[in-house]
CSV table of C-alpha atoms in Angstrom, one decimal:
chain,number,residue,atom,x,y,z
A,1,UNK,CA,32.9,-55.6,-25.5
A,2,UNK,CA,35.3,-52.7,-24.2
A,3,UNK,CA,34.9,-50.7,-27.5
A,4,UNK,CA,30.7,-51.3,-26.8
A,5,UNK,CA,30.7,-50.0,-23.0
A,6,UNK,CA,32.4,-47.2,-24.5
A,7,UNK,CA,30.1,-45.9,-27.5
A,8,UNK,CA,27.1,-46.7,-25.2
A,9,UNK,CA,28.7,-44.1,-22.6
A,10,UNK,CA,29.3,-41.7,-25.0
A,11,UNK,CA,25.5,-41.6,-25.9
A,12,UNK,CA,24.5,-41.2,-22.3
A,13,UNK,CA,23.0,-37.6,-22.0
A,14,UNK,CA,23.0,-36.6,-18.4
A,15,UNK,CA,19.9,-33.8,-18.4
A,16,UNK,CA,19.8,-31.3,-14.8
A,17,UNK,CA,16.8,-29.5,-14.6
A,18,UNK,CA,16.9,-26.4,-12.3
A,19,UNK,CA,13.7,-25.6,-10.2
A,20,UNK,CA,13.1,-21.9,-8.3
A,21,UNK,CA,10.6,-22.0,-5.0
A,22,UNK,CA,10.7,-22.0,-2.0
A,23,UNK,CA,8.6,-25.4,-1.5
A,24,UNK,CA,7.2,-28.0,-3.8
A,25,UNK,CA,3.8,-26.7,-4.5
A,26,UNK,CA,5.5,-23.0,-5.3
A,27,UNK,CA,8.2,-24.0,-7.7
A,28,UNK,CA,8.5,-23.3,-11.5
A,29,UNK,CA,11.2,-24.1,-13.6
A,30,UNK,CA,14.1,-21.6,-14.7
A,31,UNK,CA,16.1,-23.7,-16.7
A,32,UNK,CA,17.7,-27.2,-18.0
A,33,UNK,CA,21.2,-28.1,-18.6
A,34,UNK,CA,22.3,-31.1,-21.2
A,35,UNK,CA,25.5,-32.6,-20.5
A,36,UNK,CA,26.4,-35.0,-23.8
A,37,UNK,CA,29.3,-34.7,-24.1
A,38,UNK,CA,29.3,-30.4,-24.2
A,39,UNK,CA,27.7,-28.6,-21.7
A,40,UNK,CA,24.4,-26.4,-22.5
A,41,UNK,CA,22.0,-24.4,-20.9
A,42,UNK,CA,18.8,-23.6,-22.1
A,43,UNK,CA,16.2,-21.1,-19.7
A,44,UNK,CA,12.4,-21.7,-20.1
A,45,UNK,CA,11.5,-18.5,-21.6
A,46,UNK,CA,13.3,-15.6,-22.5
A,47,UNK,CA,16.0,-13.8,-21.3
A,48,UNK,CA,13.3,-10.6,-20.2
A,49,UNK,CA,10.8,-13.0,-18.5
A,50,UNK,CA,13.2,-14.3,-16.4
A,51,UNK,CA,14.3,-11.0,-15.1
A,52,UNK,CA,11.0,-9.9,-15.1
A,53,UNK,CA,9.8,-12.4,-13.1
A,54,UNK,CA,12.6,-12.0,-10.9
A,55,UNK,CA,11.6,-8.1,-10.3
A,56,UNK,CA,8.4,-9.5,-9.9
A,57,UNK,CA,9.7,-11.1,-6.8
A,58,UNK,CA,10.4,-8.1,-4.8
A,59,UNK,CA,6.8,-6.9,-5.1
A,60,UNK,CA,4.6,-10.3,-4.8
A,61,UNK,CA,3.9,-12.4,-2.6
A,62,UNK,CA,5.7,-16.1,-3.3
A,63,UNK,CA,3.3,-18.6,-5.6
A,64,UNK,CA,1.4,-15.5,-6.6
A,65,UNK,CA,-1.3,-15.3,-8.0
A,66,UNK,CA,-2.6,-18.7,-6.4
A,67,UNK,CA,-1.4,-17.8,-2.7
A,68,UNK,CA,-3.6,-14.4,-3.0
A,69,UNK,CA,-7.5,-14.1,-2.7
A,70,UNK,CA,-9.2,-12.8,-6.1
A,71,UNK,CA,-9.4,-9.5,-4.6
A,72,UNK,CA,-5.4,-8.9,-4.2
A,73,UNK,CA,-4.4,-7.5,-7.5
A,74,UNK,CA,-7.2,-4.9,-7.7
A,75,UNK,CA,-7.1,-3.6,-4.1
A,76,UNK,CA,-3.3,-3.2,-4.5
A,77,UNK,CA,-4.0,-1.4,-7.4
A,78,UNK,CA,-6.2,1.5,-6.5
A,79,UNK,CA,-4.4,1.2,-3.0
A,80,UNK,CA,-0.9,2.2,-5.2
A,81,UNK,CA,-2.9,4.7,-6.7
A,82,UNK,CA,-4.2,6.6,-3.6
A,83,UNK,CA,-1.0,6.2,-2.1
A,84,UNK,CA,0.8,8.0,-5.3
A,85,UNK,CA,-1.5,10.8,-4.9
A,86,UNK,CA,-0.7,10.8,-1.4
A,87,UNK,CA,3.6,11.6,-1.6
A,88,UNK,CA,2.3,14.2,-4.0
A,89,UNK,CA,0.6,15.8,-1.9
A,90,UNK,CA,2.7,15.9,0.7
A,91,UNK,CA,5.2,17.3,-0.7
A,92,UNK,CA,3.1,20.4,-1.1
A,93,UNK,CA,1.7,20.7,2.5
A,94,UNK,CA,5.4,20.3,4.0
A,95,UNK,CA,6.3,22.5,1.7
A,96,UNK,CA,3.4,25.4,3.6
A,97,UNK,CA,4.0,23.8,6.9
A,98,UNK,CA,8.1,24.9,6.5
A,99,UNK,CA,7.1,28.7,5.1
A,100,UNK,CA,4.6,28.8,7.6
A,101,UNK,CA,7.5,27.5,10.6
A,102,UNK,CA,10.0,30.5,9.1
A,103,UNK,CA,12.1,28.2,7.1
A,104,UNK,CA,13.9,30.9,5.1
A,105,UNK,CA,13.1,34.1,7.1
A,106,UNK,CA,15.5,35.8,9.3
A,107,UNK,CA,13.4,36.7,12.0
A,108,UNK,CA,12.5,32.9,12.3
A,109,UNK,CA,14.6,31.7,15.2
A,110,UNK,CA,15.7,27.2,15.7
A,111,UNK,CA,14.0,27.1,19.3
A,112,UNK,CA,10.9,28.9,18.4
A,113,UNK,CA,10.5,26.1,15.0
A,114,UNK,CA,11.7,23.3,17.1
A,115,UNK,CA,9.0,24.1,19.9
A,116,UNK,CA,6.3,24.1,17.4
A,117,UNK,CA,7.4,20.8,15.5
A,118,UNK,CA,7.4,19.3,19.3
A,119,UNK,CA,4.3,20.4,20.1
A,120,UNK,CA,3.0,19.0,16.8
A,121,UNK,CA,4.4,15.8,17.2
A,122,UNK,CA,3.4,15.5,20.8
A,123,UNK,CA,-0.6,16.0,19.7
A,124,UNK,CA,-0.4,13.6,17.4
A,125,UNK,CA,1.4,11.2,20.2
A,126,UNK,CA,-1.5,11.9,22.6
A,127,UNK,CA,-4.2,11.7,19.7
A,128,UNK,CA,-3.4,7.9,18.1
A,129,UNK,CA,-3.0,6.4,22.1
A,130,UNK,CA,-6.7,8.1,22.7
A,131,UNK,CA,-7.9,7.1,19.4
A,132,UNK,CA,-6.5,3.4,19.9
A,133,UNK,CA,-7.7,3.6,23.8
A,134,UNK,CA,-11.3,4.0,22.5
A,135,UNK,CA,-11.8,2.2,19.3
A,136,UNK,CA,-9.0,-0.1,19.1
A,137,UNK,CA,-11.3,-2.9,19.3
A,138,UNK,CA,-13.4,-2.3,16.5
A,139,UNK,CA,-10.8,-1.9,13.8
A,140,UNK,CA,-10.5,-5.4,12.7
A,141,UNK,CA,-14.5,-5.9,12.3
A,142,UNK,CA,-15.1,-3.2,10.4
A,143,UNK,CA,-12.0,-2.7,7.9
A,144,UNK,CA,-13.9,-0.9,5.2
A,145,UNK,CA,-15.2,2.2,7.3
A,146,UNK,CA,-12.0,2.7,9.0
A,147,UNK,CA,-10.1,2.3,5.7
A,148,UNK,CA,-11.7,5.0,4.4
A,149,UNK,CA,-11.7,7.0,7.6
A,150,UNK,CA,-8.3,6.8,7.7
A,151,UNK,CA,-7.7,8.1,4.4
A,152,UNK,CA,-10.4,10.9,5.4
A,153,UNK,CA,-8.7,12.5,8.4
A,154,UNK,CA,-5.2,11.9,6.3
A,155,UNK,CA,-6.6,14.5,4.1
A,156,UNK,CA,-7.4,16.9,6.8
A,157,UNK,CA,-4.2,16.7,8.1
A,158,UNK,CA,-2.4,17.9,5.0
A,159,UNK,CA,-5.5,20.6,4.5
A,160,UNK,CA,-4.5,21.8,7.8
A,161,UNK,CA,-0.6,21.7,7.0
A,162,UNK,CA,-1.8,23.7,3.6
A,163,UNK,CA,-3.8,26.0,5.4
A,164,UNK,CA,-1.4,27.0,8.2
A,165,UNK,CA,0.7,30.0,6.6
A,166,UNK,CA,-2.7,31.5,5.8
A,167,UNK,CA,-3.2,31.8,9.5
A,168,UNK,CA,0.0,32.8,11.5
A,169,UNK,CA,-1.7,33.7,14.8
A,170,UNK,CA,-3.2,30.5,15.0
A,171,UNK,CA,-0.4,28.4,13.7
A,172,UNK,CA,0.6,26.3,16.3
A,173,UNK,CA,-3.6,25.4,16.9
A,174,UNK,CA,-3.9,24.7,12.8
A,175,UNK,CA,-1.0,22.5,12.9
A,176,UNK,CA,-1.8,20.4,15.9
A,177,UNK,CA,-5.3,19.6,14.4
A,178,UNK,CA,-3.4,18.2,11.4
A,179,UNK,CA,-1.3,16.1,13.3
A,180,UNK,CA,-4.0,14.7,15.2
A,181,UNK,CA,-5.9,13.9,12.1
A,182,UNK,CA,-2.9,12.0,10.5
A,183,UNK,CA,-2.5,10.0,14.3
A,184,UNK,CA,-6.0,8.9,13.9
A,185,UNK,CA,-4.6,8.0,10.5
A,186,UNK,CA,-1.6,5.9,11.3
A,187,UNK,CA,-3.6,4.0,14.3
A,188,UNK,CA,-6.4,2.7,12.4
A,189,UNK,CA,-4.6,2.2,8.8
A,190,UNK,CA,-2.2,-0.1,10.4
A,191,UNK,CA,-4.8,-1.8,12.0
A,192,UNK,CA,-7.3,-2.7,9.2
A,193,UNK,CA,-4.2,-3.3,7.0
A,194,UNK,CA,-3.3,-6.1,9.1
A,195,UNK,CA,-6.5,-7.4,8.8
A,196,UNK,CA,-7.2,-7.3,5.4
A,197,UNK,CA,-3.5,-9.3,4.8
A,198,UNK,CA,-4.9,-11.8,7.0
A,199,UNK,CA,-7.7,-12.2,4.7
A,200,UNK,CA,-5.8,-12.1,1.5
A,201,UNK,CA,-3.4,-14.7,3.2
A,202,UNK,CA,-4.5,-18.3,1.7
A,203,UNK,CA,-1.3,-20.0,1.9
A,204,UNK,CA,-0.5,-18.9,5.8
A,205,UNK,CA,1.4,-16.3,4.0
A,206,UNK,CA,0.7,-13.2,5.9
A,207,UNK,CA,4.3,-12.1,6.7
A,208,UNK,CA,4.9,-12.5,3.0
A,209,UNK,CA,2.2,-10.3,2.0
A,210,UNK,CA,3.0,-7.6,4.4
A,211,UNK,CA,6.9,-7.7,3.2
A,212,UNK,CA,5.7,-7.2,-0.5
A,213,UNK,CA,3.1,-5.2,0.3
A,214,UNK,CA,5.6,-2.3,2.1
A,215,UNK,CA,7.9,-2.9,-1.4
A,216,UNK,CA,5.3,-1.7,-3.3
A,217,UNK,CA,4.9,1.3,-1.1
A,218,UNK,CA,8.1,2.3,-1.2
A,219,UNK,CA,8.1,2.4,-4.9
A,220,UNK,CA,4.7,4.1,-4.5
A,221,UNK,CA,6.8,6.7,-2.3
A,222,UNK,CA,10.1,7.2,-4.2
A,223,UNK,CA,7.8,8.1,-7.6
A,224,UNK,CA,5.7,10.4,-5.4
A,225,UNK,CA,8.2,12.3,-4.0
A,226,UNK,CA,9.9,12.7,-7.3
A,227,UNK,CA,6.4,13.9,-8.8
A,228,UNK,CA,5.4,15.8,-5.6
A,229,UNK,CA,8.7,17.9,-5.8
A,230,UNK,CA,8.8,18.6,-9.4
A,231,UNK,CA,5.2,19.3,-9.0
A,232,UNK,CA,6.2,21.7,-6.4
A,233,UNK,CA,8.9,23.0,-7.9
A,234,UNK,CA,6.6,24.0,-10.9
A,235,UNK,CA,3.6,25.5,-8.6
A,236,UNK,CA,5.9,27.5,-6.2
A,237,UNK,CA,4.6,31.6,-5.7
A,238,UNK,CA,1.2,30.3,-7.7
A,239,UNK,CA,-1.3,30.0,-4.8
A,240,UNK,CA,-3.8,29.5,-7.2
A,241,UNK,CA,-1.9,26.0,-9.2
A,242,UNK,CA,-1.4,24.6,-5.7
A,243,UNK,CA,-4.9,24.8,-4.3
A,244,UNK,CA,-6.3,23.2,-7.7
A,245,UNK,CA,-3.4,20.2,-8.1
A,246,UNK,CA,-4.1,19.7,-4.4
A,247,UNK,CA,-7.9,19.6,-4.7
A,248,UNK,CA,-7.4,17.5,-7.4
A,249,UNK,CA,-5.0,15.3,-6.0
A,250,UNK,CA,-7.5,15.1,-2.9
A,251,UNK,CA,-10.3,14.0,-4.8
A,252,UNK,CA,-8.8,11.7,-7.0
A,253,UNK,CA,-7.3,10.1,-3.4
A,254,UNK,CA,-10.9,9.8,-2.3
A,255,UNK,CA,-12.1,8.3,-5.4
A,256,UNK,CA,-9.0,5.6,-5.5
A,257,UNK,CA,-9.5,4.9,-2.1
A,258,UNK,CA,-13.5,4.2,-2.6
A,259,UNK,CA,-13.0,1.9,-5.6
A,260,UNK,CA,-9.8,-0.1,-3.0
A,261,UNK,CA,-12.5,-0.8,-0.6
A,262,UNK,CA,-15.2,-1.6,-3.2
A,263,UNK,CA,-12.8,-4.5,-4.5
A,264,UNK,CA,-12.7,-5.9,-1.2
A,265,UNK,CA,-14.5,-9.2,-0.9
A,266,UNK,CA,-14.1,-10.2,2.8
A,267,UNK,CA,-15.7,-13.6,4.6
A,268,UNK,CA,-15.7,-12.5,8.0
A,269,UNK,CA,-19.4,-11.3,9.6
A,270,UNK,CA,-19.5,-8.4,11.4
A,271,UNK,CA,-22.3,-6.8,13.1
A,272,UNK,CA,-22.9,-5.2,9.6
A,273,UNK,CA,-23.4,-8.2,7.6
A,274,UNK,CA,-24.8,-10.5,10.2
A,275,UNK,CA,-27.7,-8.5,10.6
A,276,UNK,CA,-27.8,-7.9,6.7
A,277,UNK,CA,-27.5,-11.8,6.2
A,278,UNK,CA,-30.2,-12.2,9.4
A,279,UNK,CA,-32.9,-9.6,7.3
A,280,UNK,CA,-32.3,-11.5,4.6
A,281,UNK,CA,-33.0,-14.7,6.2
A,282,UNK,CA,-36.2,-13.9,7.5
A,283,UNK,CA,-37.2,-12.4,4.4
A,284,UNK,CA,-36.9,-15.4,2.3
A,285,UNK,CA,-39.0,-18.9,2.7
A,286,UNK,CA,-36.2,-20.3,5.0
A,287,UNK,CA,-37.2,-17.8,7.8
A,288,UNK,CA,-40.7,-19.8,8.1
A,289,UNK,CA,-38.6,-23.0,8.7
């Protein structure tokens, strides 16, 4: 009976599965291990789609794509897009704004450039507490216009930063303007952006969303700069290749931005719809109801 017991224990196959999630309707499985009598591991899927999927991680939200609305993936894309364009650009209106400050001349003095950068950052200060002081309220209800507005005045900022060497008696007016543009900017992007994670939220997963969402702009950054300042390097002392790649850039930004919004499916009424959902209404056979 001993010698039984014994061949019956040897067949025994203990079998440990090993599950990745962070709760029970998010989990996949990663991999098994088989215990009889060696030990061996086998992962579900390849070796690349499980490093893939853990990049993935970093840059989506958790249970992706069912924690997401429909509209997620294409917003983010064109969102990505415009924001690429965006570092690019940059990079060449800093590059004006520090020839136009005297970065490189010897009649430039540190007090005279640090004045003007104060001044510039003090308008834009003063600019985004107006701007929130007066339409603060409205930038939740209609997250589409001030999406695009947003982007808008973000463009004539960096106009005004490319336009400012061109005009050195005016400088410290030109470069305010653009620093008040980009405060409207920063006021009513961050707002709407919080409201459209809300609505992509389905899984009470905002704070993911946002977390992800700022990896994929700093990716979106770090390949914009590198483009922005070989782009720059290539276009320096040619007036004429740095008006068009910016006016290109610009419109390209406009057009990415137009198609983000366009993507946008949102449930909430506003004044907008309601009165679009009201007309429509009364102009069917339920209005005589």
């Amino acid at each position: 009976m001993e010698g039984i017991s014994e061949v019956a224990k040897s067949k025994q196959q203990l079998i440990i599965e090993e599950w990745n999630g962070s709760s029970s309707t998010k989990l996949f499985k990663t991999a098994t291990i088989f215990a009889s009598p060696s030990l061996s591991i086998h992962r579900s899927g390849s070796r690349f789609n499980h490093v893939w999927r853990r990049v993935l991680q970093a840059f989506v939200p958790e249970g992706f794509p069912g924690s997401v609305t429909p509209d997620y993936v294409p917003f983010q894309v064109w969102d990505s897009l415009q924001g690429l364009s965006t570092y690019i650009r940059t990079m060449l209106s800093t590059q004006a704004l520090l020839s136009a400050i005297g970065v490189g001349e010897k009649s430039a003095t540190v007090i005279g450039a640090t004045f003007q950068w104060f001044l510039r950052d003090l308008t834009g200060m003063l600019g985004g507490v107006l701007f929130t002081f007066y339409q603060g309220s409205n930038l939740d209800s209609n997250a589409k216009m001030w999406r695009l507005v947003a982007d808008l005045m973000n463009d004539l900022g960096m106009l005004m930063d490319l336009l400012s060497p061109l005009f050195p008696s005016a400088f410290a007016f030109v470069v305010c303007l653009g620093s008040l543009s980009r405060s409207f900017t920063g006021v009513a992007s961050g707002a709407t952006r919080a409201a459209l994670t809300q609505h992509f939220a389905l899984q009470n997963n905002a704070a993911d969303i946002s977390a992800k969402e700022g990896s994929q702009e700093t990716m979106a950054t770090m390949i914009g700069m590198a483009l922005g300042m070989l782009l720059a390097r290539i276009t320096i002392g040619n007036p004429f290749a740095i008006w068009f790649s910016f006016l290109f850039l610009t419109m390209f930004h406009m057009y990415a931005n137009y198609r983000a919004v366009r993507c946008l499916s949102l449930n909430s009424l506003n004044f907008q719809r309601s009165s679009i959902l009201l007309q429509q209404f009364m102009e069917t056979d339920q209005g005589n109801i």
